[in-house]
Coordinates of C-alpha atoms and ligand atoms in Angstrom, one line a residue:
X1 CA 18.4 -4.6 16.4
X2 CA 16.2 -1.5 16.3
X3 CA 13.8 -1.7 19.2
X4 CA 14.3 -2.7 22.8
X5 CA 11.5 -1.0 24.7
X6 CA 8.3 -2.4 23.2
X7 CA 5.3 -2.4 25.5
X8 CA 2.5 -4.9 25.1
X9 CA -1.2 -4.1 25.9
X10 CA -2.6 -6.1 28.8
X11 CA -6.0 -4.7 29.7
X12 CA -9.2 -6.3 30.9
X13 CA -10.0 -9.7 29.3
X14 CA -13.2 -10.2 27.3
X15 CA -13.4 -13.7 28.8
X16 CA -11.6 -15.7 31.5
X17 CA -9.2 -18.4 30.5
X18 CA -11.0 -21.7 30.6
X19 CA -10.5 -23.9 33.7
X20 CA -10.9 -27.0 31.5
X21 CA -10.1 -27.3 27.8
X22 CA -12.7 -27.5 25.2
X23 CA -13.0 -31.1 24.1
X24 CA -13.6 -32.1 20.5
X25 CA -14.2 -35.4 18.7
X26 CA -14.7 -36.4 15.1
X27 CA -18.1 -36.0 13.6
X28 CA -18.6 -38.8 11.1
X29 CA -21.8 -40.1 9.6
X30 CA -23.8 -38.0 12.1
X31 CA -22.1 -39.5 15.1
X32 CA -19.5 -38.1 17.5
X33 CA -16.6 -40.4 18.1
X34 CA -13.0 -40.8 19.4
X35 CA -10.1 -41.8 17.2
X36 CA -9.8 -45.5 16.4
X37 CA -6.6 -45.7 18.5
X38 CA -8.1 -43.3 21.2
X39 CA -5.2 -40.8 20.6
X40 CA -5.8 -37.1 21.4
X41 CA -3.9 -33.9 20.8
X42 CA -3.8 -30.8 23.0
X43 CA -3.8 -27.2 22.1
X44 CA -2.3 -24.5 24.3
X45 CA -3.2 -20.9 23.6
X46 CA -0.3 -19.1 22.0
X47 CA -1.0 -15.9 24.0
X48 CA -1.4 -17.5 27.5
X49 CA 0.2 -20.9 27.2
X50 CA -3.0 -22.3 28.8
X51 CA -4.5 -25.7 27.8
X52 CA -7.6 -24.6 25.7
X53 CA -8.4 -27.6 23.5
X54 CA -8.2 -31.4 23.7
X55 CA -9.0 -33.1 20.4
X56 CA -9.3 -36.6 18.9
X57 CA -6.2 -37.1 16.7
X58 CA -7.4 -38.9 13.7
X59 CA -5.9 -42.0 12.1
X60 CA -6.0 -42.9 8.4
X61 CA -9.0 -45.2 9.1
X62 CA -10.9 -42.3 10.8
X63 CA -10.2 -40.2 7.7
X64 CA -11.3 -43.1 5.4
X65 CA -14.5 -43.5 7.4
X66 CA -15.3 -39.8 6.9
X67 CA -14.8 -40.1 3.2
X68 CA -16.9 -43.3 3.0
X69 CA -19.7 -41.6 4.9
X70 CA -19.6 -38.6 2.6
X71 CA -19.6 -40.9 -0.5
X72 CA -22.6 -42.8 0.7
X73 CA -24.5 -39.6 1.5
X74 CA -23.7 -38.3 -1.9
X75 CA -24.5 -41.4 -3.8
X76 CA -27.9 -42.0 -2.3
X77 CA -29.0 -38.4 -3.0
X78 CA -30.0 -37.6 0.5
X79 CA -28.6 -34.1 0.0
X80 CA -28.0 -33.6 -3.7
X81 CA -31.6 -34.5 -4.5
X82 CA -33.1 -32.0 -2.1
X83 CA -34.5 -28.9 -3.7
X84 CA -32.5 -25.7 -3.6
X85 CA -35.0 -24.2 -1.2
X86 CA -34.5 -27.1 1.3
X87 CA -30.8 -26.7 1.2
X88 CA -31.2 -22.9 1.5
X89 CA -33.3 -23.4 4.7
X90 CA -30.6 -25.6 6.3
X91 CA -27.8 -23.2 5.5
X92 CA -29.9 -20.3 7.0
X93 CA -30.4 -22.2 10.2
X94 CA -26.7 -22.7 10.5
X95 CA -26.2 -19.0 10.0
X96 CA -28.7 -18.2 12.8
X97 CA -26.9 -20.5 15.2
X98 CA -23.5 -19.0 14.4
X99 CA -25.0 -15.7 15.2
X100 CA -26.5 -17.1 18.5
X101 CA -23.1 -18.6 19.5
X102 CA -21.1 -15.7 18.2
X103 CA -19.2 -14.9 21.3
X104 CA -18.4 -18.5 22.3
X105 CA -17.0 -19.2 18.8
X106 CA -15.0 -15.9 18.8
X107 CA -13.4 -16.6 22.1
X108 CA -12.3 -20.1 21.2
X109 CA -10.9 -18.8 17.9
X110 CA -8.8 -16.3 20.0
X111 CA -7.6 -18.9 22.4
X112 CA -6.3 -21.2 19.7
X113 CA -5.1 -18.8 17.1
X114 CA -3.9 -15.8 19.2
X115 CA -5.8 -13.3 17.1
X116 CA -7.5 -10.2 18.8
X117 CA -11.0 -10.7 20.0
X118 CA -12.4 -7.8 18.0
X119 CA -11.1 -9.3 14.9
X120 CA -12.4 -12.8 15.8
X121 CA -15.8 -11.3 16.4
X122 CA -15.8 -9.7 13.0
X123 CA -14.7 -13.0 11.4
X124 CA -17.5 -14.9 13.0
X125 CA -20.0 -12.3 11.8
X126 CA -18.5 -12.5 8.4
X127 CA -18.8 -16.3 8.4
X128 CA -22.5 -16.1 9.3
X129 CA -22.9 -13.7 6.3
X130 CA -21.2 -16.1 4.1
X131 CA -23.5 -18.9 5.1
X132 CA -26.5 -16.7 4.4
X133 CA -25.0 -15.6 1.0
X134 CA -24.3 -19.2 0.0
X135 CA -27.9 -20.1 1.1
X136 CA -29.2 -17.8 -1.6
X137 CA -27.0 -19.5 -4.2
X138 CA -28.6 -22.9 -3.3
X139 CA -31.7 -21.4 -4.7
X140 CA -29.9 -20.3 -7.8
X141 CA -28.1 -23.3 -9.1
X142 CA -28.7 -22.9 -12.8
X143 CA -27.4 -23.6 -16.2
X144 CA -28.0 -22.5 -19.8
X145 CA -30.1 -23.5 -22.8
X146 CA -29.6 -23.4 -26.5
X147 CA -32.8 -23.0 -28.4
X148 CA -31.5 -22.2 -31.9
X149 CA -29.9 -25.5 -32.7
X150 CA -32.7 -26.3 -35.2
X151 CA -36.3 -27.2 -34.9
X152 CA -35.6 -30.8 -33.8
X153 CA -33.0 -30.0 -31.1
X154 CA -32.8 -28.3 -27.7
X155 CA -29.5 -28.1 -25.9
X156 CA -29.4 -27.8 -22.1
X157 CA -26.3 -27.1 -20.1
X158 CA -26.9 -28.2 -16.5
X159 CA -24.9 -27.8 -13.4
X160 CA -24.7 -30.7 -11.0
X161 CA -22.8 -31.1 -7.8
X162 CA -19.3 -32.4 -8.3
X163 CA -19.7 -35.0 -5.6
X164 CA -17.6 -35.6 -2.5
X165 CA -15.4 -32.7 -1.6
X166 CA -12.4 -32.8 0.8
X167 CA -12.0 -29.5 2.5
X168 CA -8.7 -28.8 4.2
X169 CA -8.2 -25.5 6.1
X170 CA -5.2 -23.7 7.7
X171 CA -4.7 -22.3 11.2
X172 CA -4.8 -18.6 10.6
X173 CA -8.6 -18.2 9.8
X174 CA -10.1 -21.5 10.6
X175 CA -13.8 -20.4 11.0
X176 CA -14.1 -18.0 8.1
X177 CA -12.1 -20.0 5.6
X178 CA -14.4 -23.0 6.4
X179 CA -17.3 -20.6 5.6
X180 CA -15.7 -19.6 2.3
X181 CA -15.9 -23.3 1.2
X182 CA -18.4 -25.4 3.1
X183 CA -21.7 -23.6 2.6
X184 CA -20.9 -23.1 -1.1
X185 CA -20.2 -26.9 -1.5
X186 CA -23.4 -27.6 0.4
X187 CA -25.4 -25.1 -1.7
X188 CA -24.2 -26.9 -4.8
X189 CA -25.4 -30.3 -3.4
X190 CA -22.0 -31.8 -2.5
X191 CA -21.1 -33.8 0.6
X192 CA -18.0 -33.1 2.5
X193 CA -15.1 -34.5 4.6
X194 CA -13.5 -31.5 6.4
X195 CA -10.2 -31.4 8.2
X196 CA -9.2 -28.2 10.1
X197 CA -5.6 -27.5 11.1
X198 CA -4.5 -29.5 14.2
X199 CA -3.5 -26.1 15.8
X200 CA -7.0 -24.6 15.6
X201 CA -9.6 -27.4 15.5
X202 CA -12.0 -26.0 18.1
X203 CA -14.3 -23.7 16.1
X204 CA -14.7 -26.3 13.3
X205 CA -15.9 -28.8 16.0
X206 CA -18.3 -26.1 17.2
X207 CA -19.5 -25.7 13.6
X208 CA -20.1 -29.5 13.4
X209 CA -22.2 -29.2 16.6
X210 CA -24.4 -26.6 14.8
X211 CA -24.8 -28.8 11.8
X212 CA -25.8 -31.7 14.1
X213 CA -28.2 -29.4 15.9
X214 CA -30.0 -28.3 12.7
X215 CA -30.4 -31.9 11.7
X216 CA -28.3 -31.9 8.5
X217 CA -28.7 -35.5 7.2
X218 CA -26.1 -37.9 8.5
X219 CA -22.9 -38.1 6.5
X220 CA -23.4 -34.9 4.5
X221 CA -20.6 -33.1 6.5
X222 CA -18.0 -35.2 8.2
X223 CA -15.3 -33.5 10.3
X224 CA -12.2 -35.4 11.0
X225 CA -9.5 -33.9 13.2
X226 CA -5.8 -34.6 13.1
X227 CA -2.6 -33.9 11.3
X228 CA -1.8 -33.4 7.6
X229 CA -0.3 -36.8 7.6
X230 CA -2.3 -39.1 7.8
X231 CA -5.7 -37.3 7.8
X232 CA -5.0 -34.7 5.1
X233 CA -3.2 -37.3 3.0
X234 CA -6.2 -39.7 3.0
X235 CA -8.5 -36.8 2.1
X236 CA -6.4 -35.9 -1.0
X237 CA -5.5 -39.4 -2.2
X238 CA -8.9 -41.2 -1.8
X239 CA -10.6 -42.6 -4.9
X240 CA -13.9 -41.7 -3.3
X241 CA -13.2 -38.0 -3.3
X242 CA -14.2 -36.0 -6.4
X243 CA -12.6 -32.7 -5.5
X244 CA -10.2 -31.2 -3.0
X245 CA -10.7 -27.7 -1.8
X246 CA -7.5 -26.7 0.0
X247 CA -6.3 -23.5 1.7
X248 CA -2.8 -23.4 3.1
X249 CA 0.8 -23.0 2.1
X250 CA 2.0 -23.3 -1.5
X251 CA 4.2 -26.2 -0.6
X252 CA 1.4 -28.3 0.9
X253 CA -0.9 -27.2 -2.0
X254 CA 1.6 -28.7 -4.4
X255 CA 1.5 -31.9 -2.4
X256 CA -2.2 -31.9 -2.6
X257 CA -2.1 -31.6 -6.4
X258 CA 0.4 -34.5 -6.6
X259 CA -1.7 -36.6 -4.3
X260 CA -4.8 -36.0 -6.3
X261 CA -3.2 -36.8 -9.6
X262 CA -3.6 -40.5 -9.2
X263 CA -7.4 -40.1 -9.6
X264 CA -7.4 -36.9 -11.5
X265 CA -9.7 -35.2 -9.1
X266 CA -10.4 -31.5 -9.3
X267 CA -8.3 -29.4 -7.0
X268 CA -9.0 -25.8 -6.0
X269 CA -6.2 -24.1 -4.1
X270 CA -6.0 -20.9 -2.0
X271 CA -2.3 -20.5 -1.2
X272 CA 0.3 -17.9 -0.2
X273 CA 0.9 -14.4 -1.2
X274 CA 3.6 -11.7 -1.3
X275 CA 1.4 -8.8 -1.8
X276 CA 2.5 -5.3 -2.6
X277 CA 1.0 -1.9 -1.9
X278 CA 2.3 0.6 -4.3
X279 CA 2.3 4.3 -3.2
X280 CA 2.5 7.2 -5.6
X281 CA 3.3 10.7 -4.4
X282 CA -0.1 12.0 -5.4
X283 CA -2.0 9.6 -3.1
X284 CA -3.8 10.4 0.1
X285 CA -0.7 9.5 2.1
X286 CA -2.4 9.5 5.4
X287 CA -4.9 7.0 4.3
X288 CA -2.2 5.0 2.5
X289 CA 0.0 4.8 5.6
X290 CA -3.0 3.6 7.7
X291 CA -3.7 0.9 5.0
X292 CA -0.1 -0.2 4.9
X293 CA 0.0 -0.6 8.7
X294 CA -3.3 -2.5 8.6
X295 CA -2.2 -4.6 5.7
X296 CA 1.0 -5.8 7.3
X297 CA 0.0 -6.2 11.0
X298 CA -3.5 -7.6 10.6
X299 CA -3.6 -11.1 12.2
X300 CA 0.1 -10.4 13.1
X301 CA 1.0 -10.7 9.4
X302 CA -0.1 -14.3 9.5
X303 CA -2.4 -13.7 6.6
X304 CA -2.3 -14.8 2.9
X305 CA -3.3 -11.2 2.0
X306 CA -0.6 -9.6 4.2
X307 CA 0.7 -6.6 2.3
X308 CA 4.3 -7.5 3.3
X309 CA 5.8 -5.5 0.4
X310 CA 5.7 -1.7 0.5
X311 CA 6.6 -0.3 -2.9
X312 CA 7.0 3.5 -2.5
X313 CA 7.9 6.0 -5.0
X314 CA 11.5 7.2 -4.6
X315 CA 10.4 10.9 -4.2
X316 CA 8.5 10.2 -1.0
X317 CA 10.2 7.0 0.1
X318 CA 11.9 8.4 3.2
X319 CA 9.1 10.6 4.4
X320 CA 6.5 7.9 3.8
X321 CA 8.5 5.1 5.4
X322 CA 9.1 7.3 8.5
X323 CA 5.3 7.9 8.6
X324 CA 4.7 4.2 8.6
X325 CA 7.3 3.6 11.3
X326 CA 5.6 6.2 13.5
X327 CA 2.2 4.7 13.0
X328 CA 3.5 1.2 13.6
X329 CA 4.7 2.3 17.1
X330 CA 1.1 3.2 18.0
X331 CA -0.5 -0.1 17.0
X332 CA -1.7 -1.8 20.2
X333 CA 0.0 -5.3 20.3
X334 CA -0.9 -7.5 23.2
X335 CA -3.2 -10.0 24.9
X336 CA -5.7 -10.9 22.2
X337 CA -8.5 -11.2 24.8
X338 CA -8.1 -7.5 25.5
X339 CA -10.5 -5.7 23.2
X340 CA -8.0 -2.8 22.9
X341 CA -5.4 -5.1 21.1
X342 CA -5.2 -4.8 17.4
X343 CA -2.5 -7.5 17.0
X344 CA -2.2 -10.6 19.1
X345 CA 0.2 -13.6 19.4
X346 CA 2.3 -15.6 17.0
X347 CA 1.0 -19.1 16.4
X348 CA 4.0 -21.2 17.4
X349 CA 7.6 -20.9 18.6
X350 CA 8.9 -22.5 15.4
X351 CA 7.0 -19.9 13.4
X352 CA 8.4 -17.1 15.5
X353 CA 11.9 -18.3 14.9
X354 CA 11.2 -18.3 11.1
X355 CA 10.1 -14.7 11.2
X356 CA 13.1 -13.7 13.2
X357 CA 15.4 -15.5 10.7
X358 CA 14.0 -13.5 7.8
X359 CA 14.7 -10.2 9.5
X360 CA 18.2 -11.1 10.5
X361 CA 19.0 -12.4 7.1
X362 CA 17.8 -9.1 5.5
X363 CA 20.0 -7.0 7.8
X364 CA 23.0 -9.2 6.9
X365 CA 22.2 -8.7 3.3
X366 CA 22.3 -4.9 3.7
X367 CA 18.7 -3.8 4.5
X368 CA 18.1 -1.3 7.3
X369 CA 16.0 -2.3 10.4
X370 CA 13.8 0.8 11.1
X371 CA 11.6 -0.7 13.8
X372 CA 11.2 -3.9 15.8
X373 CA 12.8 -7.1 14.7
X374 CA 12.6 -9.2 17.8
X375 CA 10.4 -11.8 19.4
X376 CA 8.7 -10.6 22.6
X377 CA 7.4 -12.4 25.6
X378 CA 4.7 -11.0 27.9
X379 CA 5.9 -9.8 31.3
X380 CA 4.5 -12.8 33.0
X381 CA 6.4 -15.0 30.7
X382 CA 3.3 -16.3 28.9
X383 CA 2.7 -16.0 25.3
X384 CA 4.6 -15.3 22.1
X385 CA 4.6 -12.0 20.3
X386 CA 6.7 -10.3 17.6
X387 CA 7.5 -6.6 17.5
X388 CA 6.0 -4.6 14.6
X389 CA 8.9 -4.5 12.2
X390 CA 9.8 -2.2 9.4
X391 CA 12.8 -3.0 7.2
X392 CA 13.8 -0.5 4.5
X393 CA 16.5 -0.5 1.8
X394 CA 15.1 -3.9 0.7
X395 CA 16.0 -5.0 -2.8
X396 CA 13.7 -7.2 -4.9
X397 CA 16.1 -10.1 -4.9
X398 CA 16.3 -10.5 -1.1
X399 CA 14.4 -13.4 0.5
X400 CA 12.5 -11.0 2.7
X401 CA 11.1 -9.4 -0.4
X402 CA 10.2 -12.7 -2.2
X403 CA 9.1 -15.2 0.5
X404 CA 6.0 -15.3 2.5
X405 CA 7.4 -14.2 5.9
X406 CA 4.0 -14.6 7.6
X407 CA 4.7 -12.2 10.4
X408 CA 4.3 -8.5 11.3
X409 CA 7.3 -7.5 9.1
X410 CA 7.1 -4.9 6.4
X411 CA 9.7 -4.8 3.6
X412 CA 10.0 -1.3 2.0
X413 CA 11.3 -1.1 -1.6
X414 CA 11.4 1.9 -3.9
X415 CA 10.5 2.5 -7.5
X416 CA 10.7 5.4 -10.0
X417 CA 8.1 4.7 -12.6
X418 CA 4.8 2.9 -13.0
X419 CA 6.4 0.3 -15.3
X420 CA 9.0 -0.4 -12.6
X421 CA 6.3 -0.8 -9.9
X422 CA 4.4 -3.2 -12.1
X423 CA 7.6 -5.1 -12.9
X424 CA 8.5 -5.5 -9.2
X425 CA 4.9 -6.5 -8.4
X426 CA 5.0 -9.2 -11.0
X427 CA 8.5 -10.5 -10.3
X428 CA 7.2 -12.9 -7.8
X429 CA 6.1 -16.5 -7.5
X430 CA 2.8 -15.4 -6.0
X431 CA -0.1 -13.4 -7.4
X432 CA -2.7 -13.3 -4.7
X433 CA -3.4 -9.6 -4.3
X434 CA -1.9 -6.1 -4.9
X435 CA -2.8 -2.5 -4.2
X436 CA -2.2 0.9 -5.6
X437 CA -2.5 4.3 -4.0
X438 CA -2.8 7.3 -6.4
X439 CA -5.2 10.0 -7.4
X440 CA -4.4 9.4 -11.1
X441 CA -7.0 7.2 -12.8
X442 CA -4.3 6.5 -15.4
X443 CA -1.9 5.0 -12.9
X444 CA -4.7 3.1 -11.1
X445 CA -6.2 1.6 -14.1
X446 CA -3.0 0.7 -15.8
X447 CA -1.7 -1.0 -12.6
X448 CA -5.0 -2.8 -12.0
X449 CA -4.9 -4.2 -15.5
X450 CA -1.2 -5.2 -15.5
X451 CA -0.7 -6.5 -12.0
X452 CA -0.7 -10.3 -12.1
X453 CA -2.9 -10.8 -9.1
X454 CA -6.3 -12.2 -8.3
X455 CA -7.5 -9.1 -6.5
X456 CA -6.3 -5.5 -7.0
X457 CA -7.3 -2.9 -4.4
X458 CA -7.3 0.7 -5.6
X459 CA -7.0 3.3 -2.8
X460 CA -8.1 0.7 -0.3
X461 CA -6.8 -2.6 1.1
X462 CA -8.3 -6.0 2.0
X463 CA -11.9 -5.2 1.7
X464 CA -13.9 -8.4 1.0
X465 CA -17.5 -9.2 0.0
X466 CA -19.3 -12.5 -0.4
X467 CA -20.3 -11.5 -3.9
X468 CA -16.8 -10.9 -5.2
X469 CA -14.6 -13.8 -6.2
X470 CA -11.3 -14.4 -4.4
X471 CA -8.3 -16.4 -5.5
X472 CA -4.8 -16.2 -6.9
X473 CA -2.7 -16.1 -10.0
X474 CA 0.5 -18.1 -10.4
X475 CA 1.5 -20.0 -7.3
X476 CA -1.1 -18.3 -5.1
X477 CA -3.7 -20.8 -6.2
X478 CA -6.1 -22.4 -8.6
X479 CA -9.8 -21.5 -9.0
X480 CA -11.9 -19.0 -7.2
X481 CA -14.0 -18.8 -4.0
X482 CA -17.0 -16.6 -3.2
X483 CA -19.6 -15.1 -5.5
X484 CA -21.4 -17.2 -8.1
X485 CA -17.9 -18.5 -9.1
X486 CA -17.5 -20.0 -5.7
X487 CA -20.6 -22.1 -6.2
X488 CA -19.7 -23.0 -9.8
X489 CA -16.4 -24.5 -8.6
X490 CA -18.3 -27.2 -6.8
X491 CA -20.3 -28.2 -9.8
X492 CA -19.8 -30.2 -13.0
X493 CA -21.4 -29.1 -16.2
X494 CA -23.5 -31.6 -18.0
X495 CA -24.7 -31.1 -21.6
X496 CA -28.1 -32.6 -22.4
X497 CA -29.3 -32.7 -26.1
X498 CA -33.0 -33.3 -26.6
X499 CA -34.1 -34.5 -30.0
X500 CA -37.7 -34.0 -31.1
X501 CA -39.5 -35.5 -34.1
X502 CA -38.4 -38.1 -36.6
X503 CA -34.8 -39.1 -36.9
X504 CA -32.9 -38.8 -40.2
X505 CA -31.3 -42.3 -40.5
X506 CA -27.6 -42.2 -40.5
X507 CA -27.1 -45.3 -42.7
X508 CA -29.1 -43.9 -45.6
X509 CA -26.7 -42.5 -48.2
X510 CA -27.1 -38.8 -48.6
X511 CA -27.2 -37.2 -52.1
Ligands
NDP601 P1 -0.2 -25.6 5.7 O1 -0.1 -25.7 4.3 O2 0.9 -26.1 6.6 O3 -1.5 -26.5 6.2 C1 -2.8 -26.3 5.7 C2 -3.6 -27.5 6.0 O4 -3.1 -28.6 5.2 C3 -3.6 -27.9 7.5 O5 -4.9 -28.4 7.8 C4 -2.6 -29.0 7.4 O6 -2.7 -29.9 8.5 C5 -2.9 -29.7 6.1 N1 -1.8 -30.5 5.6 C6 -0.5 -30.6 5.9 N2 0.1 -31.5 5.2 C7 -0.8 -32.1 4.4 C8 -0.8 -33.1 3.4 N3 0.4 -33.8 3.2 N4 -1.9 -33.5 2.8 C9 -3.0 -32.8 3.0 N5 -3.1 -31.8 4.0 C10 -2.0 -31.5 4.6 O7 -0.6 -24.1 6.0 P2 -0.8 -23.4 7.4 O8 -1.9 -24.1 8.2 O9 0.5 -23.2 8.0 O10 -1.4 -22.0 6.9 C11 -0.6 -21.0 6.5 C12 -0.6 -20.9 5.0 O11 -2.0 -20.8 4.5 C13 0.1 -19.7 4.4 O12 1.0 -20.1 3.4 C14 -1.0 -18.8 3.9 O13 -0.6 -17.9 2.9 C15 -2.0 -19.8 3.4 N6 -3.3 -19.2 3.4 C16 -3.9 -18.9 2.2 C17 -5.1 -18.3 2.1 C18 -5.7 -18.0 0.8 O14 -7.0 -17.8 0.7 N7 -5.0 -17.8 -0.3 C19 -5.8 -17.9 3.3 C20 -5.2 -18.3 4.5 C21 -4.0 -18.9 4.5 P3 -2.0 -29.8 9.9 O15 -1.4 -28.4 10.0 O16 -3.0 -30.1 10.9 O17 -0.9 -30.8 9.9

């Protein structure tokens, strides 16, 4: 193994560890309630091993109640028949309260996910911006008209809310992923049953508290806590659900599609990725190295957009990989409550073992471990971390180059030509995002056109804007979030044909 002397950052904490855990219950039909069988589940912080959350653990009946409440709220029009302005005003009030409670939400997100506090703060701000952006869309639900169908006919294409939406979110970005879905569904006029990951329920409960506070009509948003089975399963199977909006692993995404097949409900999926950054010799190599380090260590690599594949041109492969190794040594890993930390803890022990397994397997298969490669514990024995890890000499057929490792582990591969870089990029189950670094417009544009990925970053990595759609090709997903497209996903199109004047009788034989 390459590294044995890694030092974690443990500076002043932005907040004290809580003396009592945050307690969360289901929010169903406008009421807070325990699970039918009174079961609860506990969450300990991955970075401190402290009890930070205590949540109702939903039963199938709790999940059904959430769906029934959303169904009733949709069918009686208490939300869908409000004007766009009224919906806009509610969503803006939620954004204001997110901004007001910004620090409390950020700290809970850190405690449950292990991500650094500076990153959590940015995500909470980003979430508030998404609520505001979606609010403007509520005012802009619009269709199309056809005015040249003949004097006696006007064609209208209207967008209506799709109905009841089940939203299921993962543990790595619980608050901002909910913001990529929920306000867009609400802007469209849908009602919702929402299940966060059992590992990071807290900030979604806080969000439900804000929805309650702004007086959202009962049943419009129902939050039901608990595990994938039974809660997620009810949300994907139920006859009363019109659409499932799921973010998580490709494996569970496929299960969601299978579960929804019985009722042919619409499914939108944001799934995994195995995203490459391609580096040409003519690039700004300093900027590229920084982006590679950012791309792979952000959120400890536990990120669908992690750039876990480095594709570097053979002429600069050694020099560039060494530059990345040197930079990696400087990235502050450590207590996520320390605002100096750039990278925090790993979500669970089982996940840590999985990351370690990929690194060990790659070395057995002939790859070279250049940096890191081991799980780490804080000196006081609390918390789980994984060293920043760089593995070079990786070939495209190795598991570490093909699977979503979901840890701070970079696999370095080489290429000789643009065609080869594109071929390696596309030889992958996933197609979420990809990036190219070059000063040649020909290289950049050819790559952007031919990479089979939902987002291509050119001389940058992982920027995101509410206006720009996000989603994946291939097994990275179905559909798009954000932008106008994000609103449209939560609508059905209806065609209305309006006839004017006298009708030409069908039964009269025509000459
Ligand atoms: P999982 O797929 O394990 O879980 C996602 C959610 O699905 C959780 O709330 C989980 O519940 C729930 N779930 C589990 N089983 C079922 C089921 N049978 N029916 C319905 N719901 C179920 O993903 P992770 O939480 O581990 O998140 C990591 C994954 O998410 C990675 O693959 C990552 O790439 C992907 N992701 C994709 C993003 C994108 O935008 N493309 C963004 C962020 C993450 P519970 O865990 O409580 O049991």
